[in-house]
Amino acid sequence: MKPKLVRGTRDFSAEIVNKRNYIFDILRNIFSKYGFNALETPAMEALNTLTGKYGDEGDQLLFKILNNGDFLSKANKNAIEKNDSKQLTSSISKRALRYDLTVPLARYVVMNQNNISFPYKRYQIQPVWRADNPQKGRYREFYQCDVDIIGSDSLINEAELTQIYDEAFDKLGLKVIIRLNNRKILDGLAQYCGKPDLFMPITVTIDKLDKIGWDGVEKELQNLGIDKIGFEKVKAVINSKDLLELKQLFSEINIGLEGIKELEIVKNFLEGYQFKNEFKIDFSLARGLSYYTGCIYEVEVDTSKPSQKNIKMGSIGGGGRYADLTGIFGLKDMSGVGISFGAARIYDVMEELNLFENIDFNSSKVLFLTMDEASLSYGFKAIQKVRAAGISSTIYPKSWKFQKLMKYANKVGVPYVVIIGSQEMESGKLGFKNMINGEQLALTIEEIINYLLE
Amino acid sequence: MKPKLVRGTRDFSAEIVNKRNYIFDILRNIFSKYGFNALETPAMEALNTLTGKYGDEGDQLLFKILNNGDFLSKANKNAIEKNDSKQLTSSISKRALRYDLTVPLARYVVMNQNNISFPYKRYQIQPVWRADNPQKGRYREFYQCDVDIIGSDSLINEAELTQIYDEAFDKLGLKVIIRLNNRKILDGLAQYCGKPDLFMPITVTIDKLDKIGWDGVEKELQNLGIDKIGFEKVKAVINSKDLLELKQLFSEINIGLEGIKELEIVKNFLEGYQFKNEFKIDFSLARGLSYYTGCIYEVEVDTSKPSQKNIKMGSIGGGGRYADLTGIFGLKDMSGVGISFGAARIYDVMEELNLFENIDFNSSKVLFLTMDEASLSYGFKAIQKVRAAGISSTIYPKSWKFQKLMKYANKVGVPYVVIIGSQEMESGKLGFKNMINGEQLALTIEEIINYLLE
């Protein structure tokens, strides 16, 4: 039998794990500094915790766990007779794999509401699973990285999350644009152009502005029944220079003014803060079909920077406020706001920009090679001193001929090699080769340690 | 709907995640230093990669993933008619959750055999899932932590893994007993007492010596058809003082002598190594029904140390050599040796011994509290300086009355509190309270930072 990976999943070798952990460690440190706490939830959730939370399509994409034992004894016979897989599912599966980190957070908050001191600030970095059709950059198992504040409607939280984005991408070595908008402004816009009921479809259309341009937006709005005058109003709102200008357009639209007010408060909190990246309020930001109700964020790579001009990548972060996170589980009036880091995309961008290049991942620096049994035993004692000095090192577990050993050393690509044979044992001066520049020295083990520590 | 956890699974709050990561970080650092590389494999494996690898019982304990979409269209109709859940499974499920880290390792090695430079030294720390009946200390989702060397039969690897155990438990602050034996000695023992075919049942019996004592062992061996003379021979082998004494008993038993020789080689490699824990060769160590073929390890807490005398815990680590790890996937002659760390048990022991007590988990040190809107804005600017100094801190997102704020501060249990109202803003001297000893000072934000950094 030839073993295979499950379609859409990947093995992660040391190089990838190390680079990914480098990103996560930076993020974790920042989250901690801002007073957020770690949370980990189980891979499996009750099927009825997850179904209905991601729309019909989402339900189809859940990986469901088959009940153990004699699952047929409780199977829905009627569904079997009708060959109805969908109807049968809930009678033979009561668990599914985590689809995102938001629903598990809501479940956790509701279950632990009496022990949590609100506002609850948590971050969570764990894989999720989706039975999506795999394609380039889309996998069935991938990490999500979320930061949320639950149980506070203060806009100071929005300001804090903005700073976290700014500091995190700075520490990762990327220049980004952090865009902020407010769903209430999009709500106001629907009212302003006379179609308050069309909030969602208008929002979805504006979300595509980048891709389809104003001509495309005009056409789609036309199809929604919005005439030329309405379209010009939409355009005027989106193109408003600043909050002041928009305030004049919205002078009669309360919900829109509320959105403006919220953005002003966030801006005021951030006054005097030295941004390391570009921060801009962008009235065209819409965040598609999501469930946000207040401020919304999106982060993209700043391609105006010469070093980043070739990066072609959509958003690498996003989030916003949701007025009612835990309502689905019966706990009302629990406002939350959160942001996500698109871990896989951030990884890809950093790889493309060679940002991992000068990081020390503590991989083996020295390879010990020995030419006979006695040298192997000698080398094993010598390497203990190297490791005691904290230097990552490996000894080839067999003595061999010199040529064979060097061939192996070249293949594994280690920066330094120590070679030991009977002569080296006798003199105490070991062969020490720099595999990058070819330099060869005869050094005692203490000299080698000093050399490597420098 | 009242949300629930899936039976046998747990949420991990910040405290637990931090403590667990503290353990894993120590282990990862040591594994790296010894030249091991990280590997992560997907949660889902092909069902036929896993079935048949853990015995019939193991197959029952796999969490199988229901195929997506119209899975009934390919279902085994015959099995449905016969109400045979077991037979139906493979036609409606082609994936299952990882049951351990060893089979995924074997799969990875076989799939990547042309790119790996052997010996392949990897460590892997990931959760596994088993549909076992949950009970105290036994969960359906738990972490495993494995270190293996694949593709080398040199006993230097056994010596290295022994050092890793010794160093790891030392760094974790535990005193342990590392026990080593060799399956070939147990093989020799079966021959020596005249029952070479009974190797497995004899091994399983000896494994129980701790629990059932010599009387119990004698009875069980009797049931296997081993007479008094045979039993005395078993006892003589197990009670041999050292390798030399055992060598005399085994003078005619080649496989036994081979086991002795292997242990001698490991001991020779370790000569001069300063053990921080007790290391002993123990001929009664058997490792139950496992698939080991050479050296075997087991680690337990050393209860002879006064501080640890109350610890009641079985083995907290174990492992050994398996001659043919990858044969199940068609790659022959790939010897491996590996050890595991029982992460959950190590965690529990460390908790019981208060070994996490003095570790700084970078949780919030300061809580900023403000008494009016202007102070909130002022405080948000001040806390940025504290965070810029790397100090983990939180600002309560709403201004409130003093009494309410202090009540909150007492509830969340933070060590320091900064209090800001109009007076404090005016003077620049902020209220700074040590919540542990009650001390209260008026300090500038710079003074507060200096205080906290000291």
Short mmCIF file of C-alpha atoms in Angstrom, two decimals, chain B residues 20 84 92 118 136 184 218 220 307-308 310 334 338 352 372 439:
data_model
loop_
_atom_site.label_atom_id
_atom_site.label_comp_id
_atom_site.label_asym_id
_atom_site.label_seq_id
_atom_site.Cartn_x
_atom_site.Cartn_y
_atom_site.Cartn_z
CA ARG B 20 1.76 23.65 28.80
CA ASP B 84 -23.64 -3.83 9.76
CA ILE B 92 -18.97 6.22 3.79
CA PHE B 118 18.96 9.75 6.87
CA LYS B 136 -10.20 10.83 35.20
CA LYS B 184 16.30 -9.19 23.29
CA GLU B 218 4.50 -17.27 39.38
CA GLU B 220 0.47 -16.44 35.65
CA SER B 307 9.90 16.62 47.92
CA GLN B 308 8.41 14.06 45.53
CA ASN B 310 3.75 11.83 47.64
CA MET B 334 14.30 1.27 8.24
CA GLY B 338 12.19 6.97 19.78
CA GLU B 352 1.26 19.09 42.24
CA ASP B 372 -13.93 60.10 33.55
CA GLU B 439 0.89 50.20 49.23
#
